Coordinates of C-alpha atoms in Angstrom, one line a residue:
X1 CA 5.6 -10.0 0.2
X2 CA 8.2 -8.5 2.6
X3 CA 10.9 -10.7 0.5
X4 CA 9.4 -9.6 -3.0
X5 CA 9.8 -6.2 -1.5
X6 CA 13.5 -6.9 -0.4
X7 CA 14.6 -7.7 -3.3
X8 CA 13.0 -5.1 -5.5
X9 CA 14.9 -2.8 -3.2
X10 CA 17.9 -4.4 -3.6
X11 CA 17.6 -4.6 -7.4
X12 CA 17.4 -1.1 -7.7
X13 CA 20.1 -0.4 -4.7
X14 CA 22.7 -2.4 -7.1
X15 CA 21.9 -1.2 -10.5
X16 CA 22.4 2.7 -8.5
X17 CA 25.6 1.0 -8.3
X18 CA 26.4 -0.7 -11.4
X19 CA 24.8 2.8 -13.2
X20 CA 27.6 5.3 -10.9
X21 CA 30.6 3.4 -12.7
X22 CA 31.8 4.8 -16.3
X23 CA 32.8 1.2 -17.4
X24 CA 31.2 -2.0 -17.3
X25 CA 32.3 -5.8 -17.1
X26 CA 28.6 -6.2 -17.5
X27 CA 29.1 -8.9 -14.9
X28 CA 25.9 -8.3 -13.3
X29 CA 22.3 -8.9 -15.4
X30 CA 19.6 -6.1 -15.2
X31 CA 17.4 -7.0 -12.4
X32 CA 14.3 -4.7 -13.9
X33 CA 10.9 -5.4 -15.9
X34 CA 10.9 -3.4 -19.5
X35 CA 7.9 -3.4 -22.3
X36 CA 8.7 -5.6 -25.0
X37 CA 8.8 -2.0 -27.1
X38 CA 11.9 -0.8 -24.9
X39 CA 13.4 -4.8 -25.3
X40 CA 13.7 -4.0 -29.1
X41 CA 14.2 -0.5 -29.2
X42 CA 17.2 -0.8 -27.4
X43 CA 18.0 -4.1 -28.9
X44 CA 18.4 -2.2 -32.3
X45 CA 20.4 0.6 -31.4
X46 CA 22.7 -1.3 -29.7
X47 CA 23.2 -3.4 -33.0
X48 CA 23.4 -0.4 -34.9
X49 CA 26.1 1.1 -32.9
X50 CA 28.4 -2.5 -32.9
X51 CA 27.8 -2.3 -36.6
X52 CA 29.0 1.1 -37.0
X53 CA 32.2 -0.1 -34.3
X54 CA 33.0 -3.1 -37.3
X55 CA 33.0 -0.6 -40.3
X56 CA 35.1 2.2 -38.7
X57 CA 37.2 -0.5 -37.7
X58 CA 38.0 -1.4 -41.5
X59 CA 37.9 2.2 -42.5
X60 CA 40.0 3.6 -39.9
X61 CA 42.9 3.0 -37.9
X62 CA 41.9 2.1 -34.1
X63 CA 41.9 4.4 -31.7
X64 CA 42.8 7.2 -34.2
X65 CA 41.3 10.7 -33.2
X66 CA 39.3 10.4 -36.4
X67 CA 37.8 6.7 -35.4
X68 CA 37.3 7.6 -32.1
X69 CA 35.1 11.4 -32.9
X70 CA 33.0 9.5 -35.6
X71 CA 32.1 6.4 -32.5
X72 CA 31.3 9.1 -29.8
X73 CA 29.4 11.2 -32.1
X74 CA 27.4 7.3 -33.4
X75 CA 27.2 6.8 -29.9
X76 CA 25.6 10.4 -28.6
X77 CA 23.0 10.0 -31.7
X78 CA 22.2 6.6 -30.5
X79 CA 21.6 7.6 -26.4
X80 CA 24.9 5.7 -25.3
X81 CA 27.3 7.0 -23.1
X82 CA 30.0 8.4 -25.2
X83 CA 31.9 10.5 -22.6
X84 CA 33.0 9.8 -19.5
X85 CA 32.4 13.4 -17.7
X86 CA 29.2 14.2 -19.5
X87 CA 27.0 15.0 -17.0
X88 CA 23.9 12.3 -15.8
X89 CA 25.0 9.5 -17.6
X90 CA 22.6 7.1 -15.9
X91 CA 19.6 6.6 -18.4
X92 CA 22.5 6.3 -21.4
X93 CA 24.0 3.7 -18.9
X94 CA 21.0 1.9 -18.3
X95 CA 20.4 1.4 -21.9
X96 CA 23.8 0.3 -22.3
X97 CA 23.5 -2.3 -20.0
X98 CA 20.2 -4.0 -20.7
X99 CA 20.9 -4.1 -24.4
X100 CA 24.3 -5.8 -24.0
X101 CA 22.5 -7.8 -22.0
X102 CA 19.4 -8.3 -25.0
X103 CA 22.3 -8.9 -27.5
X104 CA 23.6 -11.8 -25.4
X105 CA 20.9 -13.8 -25.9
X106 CA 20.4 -13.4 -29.8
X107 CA 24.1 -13.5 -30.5
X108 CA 24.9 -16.0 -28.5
X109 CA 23.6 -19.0 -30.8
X110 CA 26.1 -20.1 -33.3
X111 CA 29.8 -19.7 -33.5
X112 CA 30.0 -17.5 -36.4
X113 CA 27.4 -14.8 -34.3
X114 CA 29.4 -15.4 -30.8
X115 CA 32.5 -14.3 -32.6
X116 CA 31.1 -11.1 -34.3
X117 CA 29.8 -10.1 -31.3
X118 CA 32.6 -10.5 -29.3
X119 CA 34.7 -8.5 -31.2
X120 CA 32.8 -5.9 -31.9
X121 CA 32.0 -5.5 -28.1
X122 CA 35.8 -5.5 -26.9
X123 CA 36.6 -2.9 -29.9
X124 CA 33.9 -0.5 -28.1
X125 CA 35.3 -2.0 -24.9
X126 CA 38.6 -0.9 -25.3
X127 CA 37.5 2.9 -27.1
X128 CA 35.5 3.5 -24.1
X129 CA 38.9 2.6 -21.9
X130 CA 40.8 4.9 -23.4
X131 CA 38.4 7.6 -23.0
X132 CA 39.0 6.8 -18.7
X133 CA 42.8 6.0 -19.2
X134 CA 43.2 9.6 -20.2
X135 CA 41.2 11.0 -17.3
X136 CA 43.3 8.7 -14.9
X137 CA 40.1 7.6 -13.7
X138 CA 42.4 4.0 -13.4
X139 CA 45.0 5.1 -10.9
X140 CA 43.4 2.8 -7.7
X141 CA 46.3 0.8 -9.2
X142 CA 48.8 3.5 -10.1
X143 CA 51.8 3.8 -8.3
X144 CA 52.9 6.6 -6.6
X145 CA 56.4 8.8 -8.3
X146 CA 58.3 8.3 -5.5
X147 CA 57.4 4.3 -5.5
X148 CA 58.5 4.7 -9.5
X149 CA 61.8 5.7 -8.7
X150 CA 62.2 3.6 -6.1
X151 CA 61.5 1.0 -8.6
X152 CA 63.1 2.5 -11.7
X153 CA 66.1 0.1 -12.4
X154 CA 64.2 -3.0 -11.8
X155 CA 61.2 -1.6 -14.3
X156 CA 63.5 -0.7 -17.1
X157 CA 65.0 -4.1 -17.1
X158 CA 61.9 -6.0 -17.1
X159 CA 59.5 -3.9 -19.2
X160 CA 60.1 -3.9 -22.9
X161 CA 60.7 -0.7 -24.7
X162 CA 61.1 0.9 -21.6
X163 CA 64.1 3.6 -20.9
X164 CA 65.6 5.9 -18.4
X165 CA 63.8 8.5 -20.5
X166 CA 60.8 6.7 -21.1
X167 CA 60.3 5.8 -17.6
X168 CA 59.4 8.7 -16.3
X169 CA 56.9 9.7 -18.6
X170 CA 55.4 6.0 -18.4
X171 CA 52.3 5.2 -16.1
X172 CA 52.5 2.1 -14.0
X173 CA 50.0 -0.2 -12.5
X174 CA 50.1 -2.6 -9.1
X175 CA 48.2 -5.3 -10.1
X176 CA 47.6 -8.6 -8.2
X177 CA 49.6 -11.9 -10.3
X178 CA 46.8 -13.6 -10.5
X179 CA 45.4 -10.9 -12.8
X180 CA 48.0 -10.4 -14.9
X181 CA 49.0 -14.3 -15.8
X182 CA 49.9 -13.8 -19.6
X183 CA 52.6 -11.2 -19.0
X184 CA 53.5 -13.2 -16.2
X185 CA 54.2 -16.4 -18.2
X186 CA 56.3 -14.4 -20.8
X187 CA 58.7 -12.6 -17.6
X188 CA 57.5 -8.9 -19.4
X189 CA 56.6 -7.2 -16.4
X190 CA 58.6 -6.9 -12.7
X191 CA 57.4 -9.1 -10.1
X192 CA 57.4 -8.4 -6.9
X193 CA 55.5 -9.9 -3.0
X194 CA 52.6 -11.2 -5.1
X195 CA 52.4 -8.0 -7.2
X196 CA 53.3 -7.5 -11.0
X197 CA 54.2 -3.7 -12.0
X198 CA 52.8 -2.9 -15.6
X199 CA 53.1 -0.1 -17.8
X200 CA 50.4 1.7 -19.4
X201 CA 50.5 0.3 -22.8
X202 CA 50.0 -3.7 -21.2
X203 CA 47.4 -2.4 -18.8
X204 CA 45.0 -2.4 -21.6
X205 CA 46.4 -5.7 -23.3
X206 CA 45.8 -7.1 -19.9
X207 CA 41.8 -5.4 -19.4
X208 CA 40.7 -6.4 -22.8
X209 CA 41.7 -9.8 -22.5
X210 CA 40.3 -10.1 -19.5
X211 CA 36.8 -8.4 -20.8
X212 CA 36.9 -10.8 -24.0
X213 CA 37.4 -14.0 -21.9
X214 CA 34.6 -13.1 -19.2
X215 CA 32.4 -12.3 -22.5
X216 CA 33.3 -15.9 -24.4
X217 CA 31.9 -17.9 -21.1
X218 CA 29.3 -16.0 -20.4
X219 CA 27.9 -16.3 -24.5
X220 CA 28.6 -19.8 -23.4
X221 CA 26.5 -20.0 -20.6
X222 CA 23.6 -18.1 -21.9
X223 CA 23.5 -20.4 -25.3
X224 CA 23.3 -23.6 -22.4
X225 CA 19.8 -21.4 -21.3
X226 CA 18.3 -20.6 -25.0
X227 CA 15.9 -23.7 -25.0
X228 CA 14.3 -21.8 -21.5
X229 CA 14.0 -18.1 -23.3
X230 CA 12.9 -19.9 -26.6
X231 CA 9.8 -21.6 -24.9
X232 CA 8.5 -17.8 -24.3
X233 CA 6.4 -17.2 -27.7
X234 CA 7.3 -13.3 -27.1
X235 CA 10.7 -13.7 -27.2
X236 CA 11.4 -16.2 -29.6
X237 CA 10.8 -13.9 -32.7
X238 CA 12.4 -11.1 -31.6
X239 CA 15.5 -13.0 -31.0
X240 CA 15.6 -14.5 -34.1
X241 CA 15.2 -11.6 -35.5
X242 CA 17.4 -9.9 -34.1
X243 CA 20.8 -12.1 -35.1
X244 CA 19.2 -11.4 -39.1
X245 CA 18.2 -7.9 -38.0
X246 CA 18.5 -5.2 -40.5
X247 CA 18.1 -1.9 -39.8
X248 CA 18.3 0.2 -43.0
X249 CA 15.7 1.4 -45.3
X250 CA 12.6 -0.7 -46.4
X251 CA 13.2 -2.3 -49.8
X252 CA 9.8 -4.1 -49.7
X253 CA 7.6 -0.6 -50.2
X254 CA 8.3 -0.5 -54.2
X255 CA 9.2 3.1 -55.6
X256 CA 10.5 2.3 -58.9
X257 CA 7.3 -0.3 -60.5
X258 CA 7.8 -0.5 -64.1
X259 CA 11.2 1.8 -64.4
X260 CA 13.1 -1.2 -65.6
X261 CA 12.2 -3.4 -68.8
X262 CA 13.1 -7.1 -69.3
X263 CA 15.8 -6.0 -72.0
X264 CA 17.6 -4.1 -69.2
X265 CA 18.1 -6.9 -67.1
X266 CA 21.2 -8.0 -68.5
X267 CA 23.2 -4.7 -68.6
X268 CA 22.1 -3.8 -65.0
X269 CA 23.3 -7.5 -63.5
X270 CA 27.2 -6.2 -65.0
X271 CA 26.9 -2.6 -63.9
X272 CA 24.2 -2.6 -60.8
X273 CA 24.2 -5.7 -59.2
X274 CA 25.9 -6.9 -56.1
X275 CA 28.0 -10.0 -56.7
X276 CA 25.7 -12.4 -55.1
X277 CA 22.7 -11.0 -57.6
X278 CA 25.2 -11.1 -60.4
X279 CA 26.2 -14.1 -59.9
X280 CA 22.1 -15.6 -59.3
X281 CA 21.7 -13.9 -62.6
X282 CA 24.6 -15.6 -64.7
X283 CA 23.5 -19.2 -63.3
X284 CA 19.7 -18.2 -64.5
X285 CA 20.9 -17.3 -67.7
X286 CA 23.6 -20.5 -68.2
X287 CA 21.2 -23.2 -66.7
X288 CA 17.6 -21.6 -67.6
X289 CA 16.9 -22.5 -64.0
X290 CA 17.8 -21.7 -60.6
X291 CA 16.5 -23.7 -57.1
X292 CA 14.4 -23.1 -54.3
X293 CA 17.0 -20.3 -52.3
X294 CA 18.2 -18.9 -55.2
X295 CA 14.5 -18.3 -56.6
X296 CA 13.5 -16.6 -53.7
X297 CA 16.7 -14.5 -53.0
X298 CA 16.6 -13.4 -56.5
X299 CA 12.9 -12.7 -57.2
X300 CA 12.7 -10.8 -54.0
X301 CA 15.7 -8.6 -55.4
X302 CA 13.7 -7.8 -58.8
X303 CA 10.8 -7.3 -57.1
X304 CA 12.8 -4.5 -54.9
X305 CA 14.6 -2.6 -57.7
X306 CA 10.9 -2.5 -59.5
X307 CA 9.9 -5.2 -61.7
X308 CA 5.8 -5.8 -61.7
X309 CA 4.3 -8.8 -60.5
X310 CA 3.5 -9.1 -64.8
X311 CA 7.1 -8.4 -65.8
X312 CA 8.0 -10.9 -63.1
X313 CA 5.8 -13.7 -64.5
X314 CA 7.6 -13.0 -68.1
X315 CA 10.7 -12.9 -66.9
X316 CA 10.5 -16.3 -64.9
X317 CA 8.3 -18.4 -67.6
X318 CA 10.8 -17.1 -70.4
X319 CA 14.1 -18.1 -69.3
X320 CA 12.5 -21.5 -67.7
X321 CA 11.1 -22.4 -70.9
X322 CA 14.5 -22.1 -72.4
X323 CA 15.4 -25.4 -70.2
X324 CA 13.9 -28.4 -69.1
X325 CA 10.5 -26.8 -68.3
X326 CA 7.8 -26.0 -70.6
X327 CA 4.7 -23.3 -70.3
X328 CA 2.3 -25.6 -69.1
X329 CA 4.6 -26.8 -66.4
X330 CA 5.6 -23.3 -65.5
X331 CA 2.3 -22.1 -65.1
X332 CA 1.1 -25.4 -63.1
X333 CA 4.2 -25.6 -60.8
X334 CA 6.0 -21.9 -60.3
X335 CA 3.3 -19.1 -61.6
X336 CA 1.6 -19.8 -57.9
X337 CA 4.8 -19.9 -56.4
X338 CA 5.7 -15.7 -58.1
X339 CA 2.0 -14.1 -57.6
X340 CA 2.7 -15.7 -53.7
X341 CA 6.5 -13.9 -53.2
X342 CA 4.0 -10.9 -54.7
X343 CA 1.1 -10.8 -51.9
X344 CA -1.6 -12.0 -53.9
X345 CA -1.4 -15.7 -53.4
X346 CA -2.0 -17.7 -49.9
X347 CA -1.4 -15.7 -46.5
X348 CA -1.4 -12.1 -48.9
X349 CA 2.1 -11.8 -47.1
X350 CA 4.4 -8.8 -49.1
X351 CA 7.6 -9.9 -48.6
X352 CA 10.7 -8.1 -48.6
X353 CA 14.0 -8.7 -50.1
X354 CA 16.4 -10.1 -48.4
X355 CA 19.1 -7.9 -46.1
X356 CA 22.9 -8.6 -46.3
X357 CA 22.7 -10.4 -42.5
X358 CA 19.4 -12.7 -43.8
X359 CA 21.6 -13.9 -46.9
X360 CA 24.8 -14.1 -44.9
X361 CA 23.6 -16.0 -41.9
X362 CA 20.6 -18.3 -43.3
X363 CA 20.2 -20.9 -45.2
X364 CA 23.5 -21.6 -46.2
X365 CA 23.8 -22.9 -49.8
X366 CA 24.8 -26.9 -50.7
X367 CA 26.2 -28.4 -54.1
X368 CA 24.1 -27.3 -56.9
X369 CA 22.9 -23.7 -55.7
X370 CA 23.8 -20.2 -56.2
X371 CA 22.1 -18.5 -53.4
X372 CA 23.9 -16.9 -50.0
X373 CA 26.8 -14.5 -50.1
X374 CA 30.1 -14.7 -52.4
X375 CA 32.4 -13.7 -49.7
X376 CA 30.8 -15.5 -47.3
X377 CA 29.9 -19.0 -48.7
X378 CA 32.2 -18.9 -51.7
X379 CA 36.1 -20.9 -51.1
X380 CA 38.5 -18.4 -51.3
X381 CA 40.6 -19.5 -54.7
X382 CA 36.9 -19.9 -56.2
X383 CA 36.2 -16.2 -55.0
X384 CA 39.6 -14.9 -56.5
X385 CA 38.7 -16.6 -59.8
X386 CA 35.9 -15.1 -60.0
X387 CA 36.4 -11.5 -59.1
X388 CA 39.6 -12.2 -61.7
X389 CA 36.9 -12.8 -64.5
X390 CA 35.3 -9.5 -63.6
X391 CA 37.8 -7.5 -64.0
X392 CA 38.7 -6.3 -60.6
X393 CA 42.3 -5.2 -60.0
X394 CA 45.1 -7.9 -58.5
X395 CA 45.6 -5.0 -55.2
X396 CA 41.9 -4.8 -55.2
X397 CA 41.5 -8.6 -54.9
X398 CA 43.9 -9.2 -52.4
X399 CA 42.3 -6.0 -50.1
X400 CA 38.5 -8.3 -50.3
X401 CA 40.3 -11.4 -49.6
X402 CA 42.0 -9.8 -46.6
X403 CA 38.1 -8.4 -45.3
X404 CA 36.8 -11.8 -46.0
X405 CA 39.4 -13.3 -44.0
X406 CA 38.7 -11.0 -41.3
X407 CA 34.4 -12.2 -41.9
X408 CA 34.1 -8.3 -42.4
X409 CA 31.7 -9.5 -45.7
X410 CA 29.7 -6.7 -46.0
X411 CA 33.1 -5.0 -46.0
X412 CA 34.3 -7.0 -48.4
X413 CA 31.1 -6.6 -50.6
X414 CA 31.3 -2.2 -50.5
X415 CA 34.9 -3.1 -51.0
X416 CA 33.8 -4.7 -54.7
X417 CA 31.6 -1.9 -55.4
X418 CA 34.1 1.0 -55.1
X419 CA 36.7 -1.3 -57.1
X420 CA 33.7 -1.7 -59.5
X421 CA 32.5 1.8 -59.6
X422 CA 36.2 3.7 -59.2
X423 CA 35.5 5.4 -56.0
X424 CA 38.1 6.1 -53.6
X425 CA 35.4 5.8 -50.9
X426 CA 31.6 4.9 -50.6
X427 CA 29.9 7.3 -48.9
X428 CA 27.2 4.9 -47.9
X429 CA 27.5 1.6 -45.0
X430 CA 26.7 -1.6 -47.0
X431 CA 24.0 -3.4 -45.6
X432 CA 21.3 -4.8 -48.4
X433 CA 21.6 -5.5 -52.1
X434 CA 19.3 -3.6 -52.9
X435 CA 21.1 -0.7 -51.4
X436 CA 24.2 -1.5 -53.4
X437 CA 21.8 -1.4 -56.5
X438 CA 20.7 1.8 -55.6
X439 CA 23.7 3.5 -54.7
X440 CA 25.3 2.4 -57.7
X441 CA 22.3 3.5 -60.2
X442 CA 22.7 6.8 -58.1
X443 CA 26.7 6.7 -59.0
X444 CA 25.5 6.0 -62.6
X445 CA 23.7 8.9 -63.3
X446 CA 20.5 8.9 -61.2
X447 CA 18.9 5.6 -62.8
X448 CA 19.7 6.4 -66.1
X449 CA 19.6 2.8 -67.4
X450 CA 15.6 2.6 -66.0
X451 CA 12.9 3.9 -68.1
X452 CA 12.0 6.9 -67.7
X453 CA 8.1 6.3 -68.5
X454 CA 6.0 5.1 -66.1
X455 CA 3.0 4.8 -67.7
X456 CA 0.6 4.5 -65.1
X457 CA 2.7 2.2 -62.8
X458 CA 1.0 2.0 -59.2
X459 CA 3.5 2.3 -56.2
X460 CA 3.1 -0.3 -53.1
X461 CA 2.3 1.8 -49.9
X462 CA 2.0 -2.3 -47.9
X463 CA 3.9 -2.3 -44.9
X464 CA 7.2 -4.4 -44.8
X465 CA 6.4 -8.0 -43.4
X466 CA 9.0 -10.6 -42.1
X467 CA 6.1 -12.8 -41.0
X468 CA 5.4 -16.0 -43.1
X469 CA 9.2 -15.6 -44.5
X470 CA 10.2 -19.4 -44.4
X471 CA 6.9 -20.3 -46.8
X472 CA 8.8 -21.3 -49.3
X473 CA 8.6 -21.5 -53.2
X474 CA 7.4 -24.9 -54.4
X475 CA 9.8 -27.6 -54.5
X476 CA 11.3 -28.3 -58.1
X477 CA 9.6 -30.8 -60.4

């Protein structure tokens, strides 16, 4: 007990610590118990936040006063620290440090998540640095004036872009050798008993590297103890829900039942749909079929903009029919399958259309499907091509091919709807097709193109469930 006790003690006497400092390495785990409620509260914000980081990054220049006021103000609505002199920081800094810490271990699984979360952790790494570069709250390793001009000749001549003028105006750091090996190796600082001498513009060069390469090992370690965190049934599923987490509005509660007819179907897919639906839509209608992922990712998205469970049925039976399946087939191998992605068949499980990060990250599609993400899953020169055939702009091309190189493909994707919708700038952050479908009806004239009757049409109050997601359609005949 006296141990237990000991150590509860000195858990609390070093996150004190860890909690007085404006900047974190996160080098240090949290030490404390939280509910499972405060595990994915903060979980979600924190994901919220690195996603807001990744689109200003696109839609702003770095660092620019206007990128910088639209992350603190994201950051003071989400209970992060946002400014370094803001009074008691220490329950914003708390919650900074356990939901890195939460984001770790869901991120930290496959290649593709490792490397999103990286950089979006040392882009609000090195905002958060600037913020304490300006206050000086760096100058344990500032040298003093009078050891500048000492100095002065021997820092001009080994610093690059660095003058007389320039010189005095220019912050320098003493920093160990050891810590500063890449400027070292390239002879772009002055060297001196063990010590290099860097100005202020490679100091951060030289922190951020240092934060990103720390951060790469430790994902690495943490995915070595995943099979230890998966064996606890509480975690498991938030975790994996987590990497796929969406945090936008509920597409699964259905507001528009009935709006949209059959006959619209076609003319919405060229105005209203997001590429990957577009494109689901065009294989439906060439090959009177589609498989397993494609099915679900596309009946989900009907289901969300409105169509009935009835309208569904017709829709399905009529184009398979047109192919290699006839009605009695249909109605002995797929009907199930539709009144199931509808709640009324098997577990009664309501399920919800898929988000941009579900489509993106699962269930990647093979030879012979249409499902998953264009600008993630397509080949590049296959993507052009087909972005050529709908009309999009050479300039407007080469801007989605540049966000899909960066894997910004949600980006990419709001990119292709303000190229498709002549807007200079969405006013909205892309994160679910059905969202794009909305926004773009709304763009349209407030859902103009959906009927205007309802006739009766009962809306869906059933809460969104992710449970029983992976049930899938049954297999083709």
């Amino acid at each position: 007990m006296l141990f237990s006790g000991r150590r509860r003690k000195l858990a609390v006497n070093a996150q004190t610590e860890i909690y007085g400092q404006p900047l974190q390495f996160y080098g240090q785990p949290p030490l404390e118990n939280i509910s499972l409620s405060e595990f994915e509260t903060f979980a979600v914000d924190r994901l919220k936040l690195l996603k807001t980081v990744e689109t200003l990054g696109v839609s702003y220049v770095k660092a620019s006063e206007q990128y910088s006021f639209k992350l603190m103000n994201e950051s003071k609505s989400l209970n992060f620290p946002y400014r370094p002199e803001a009074g008691s920081m220490y329950d914003k800094r708390r919650k900074d440090h356990i939901s890195h810490f939460i984001l770790r271990l869901a991120y930290c699984q496959t290649e593709d998540l490792r490397r999103w979360f990286i950089q979006q952790e040392v882009d609000l790494f090195r905002h958060r640095f600037s913020e304490l570069s300006s206050l000086k709250l760096i100058n344990n390793f500032q040298i003093s004036v009078e050891e500048k001009k000492a100095l002065q000749d021997k820092l001009i001549s080994s610093s690059a872009g660095i003058s007389g003028i320039t010189v005095e105006d220019q912050d320098f750091y003493k920093v160990p050798f050891q810590d500063a090996l890449d400027v070292v190796r390239m002879r772009k600082v002055y060297l001196k008993a063990g010590y290099v001498y860097i100005p202020h513009q490679d100091i951060v060069t030289i922190v951020l590297n240092d934060f990103r390469t720390r951060l790469s090992k430790a994902l690495a370690l943490t995915a070595r103890s995943l099979p230890a965190v998966h064996s606890d049934e509480r975690l498991q599923p938030l975790l994996n829900h987590l990497s796929h987490a969406y945090v936008g509005q509920d597409y699964s509660i259905q507001k528009n039942v009935g709006k949209i007819s059959l006959e619209q179907i076609d003319s919405l897919s060229a105005k209203s749909f997001p590429l990957c639906m577009r494109q689901l839509h065009q294989a439906l209608r060439e090959n009177h079929h589609l498989r397993h992922g494609g099915r679900m990712q596309y009946g989900l998205f009907l289901k969300g903009i409105g169509l009935s469970l009835e309208q569904a049925l017709q829709f399905w039976r009529s184009e398979f029919i047109r192919g290699k399946v006839d009605a009695d087939k249909f109605d002995k191998a797929y009907a199930y399958s539709v009144r199931h992605m509808f709640g009324k068949e098997g577990k009664r499980t309501d399920y919800t259309p898929f988000s941009c990060m579900k489509v993106i990250l699962s269930n990647p599609p093979s030879q012979g499907d249409h499902h998953g993400c264009p600008f993630r899953h397509s080949d590049p020169e296959l993507l052009k091509q087909k972005l050529q055939f709908y009309k999009v702009s050479p300039s407007g091309i080469h801007q989605i091919l540049e966000l899909v190189k960066g894997m910004h493909y949600q980006l990419a994707c709001q990119k292709y709807f303000e190229l498709t919708h002549n807007v200079e700038d969405a006013t909205f952050s892309l994160n679910h097709p059905n969202q794009y479908f909305t926004e773009s009806q709304k763009l349209l004239g407030t859902g103009r193109d959906m009927k205007r009757e309802t006739d009766g049409a009962q809306r869906s109050q059933e809460n969104a469930s992710t449970k029983g997601v992976n049930e899938r359609w049954q297999e083709d005949g």
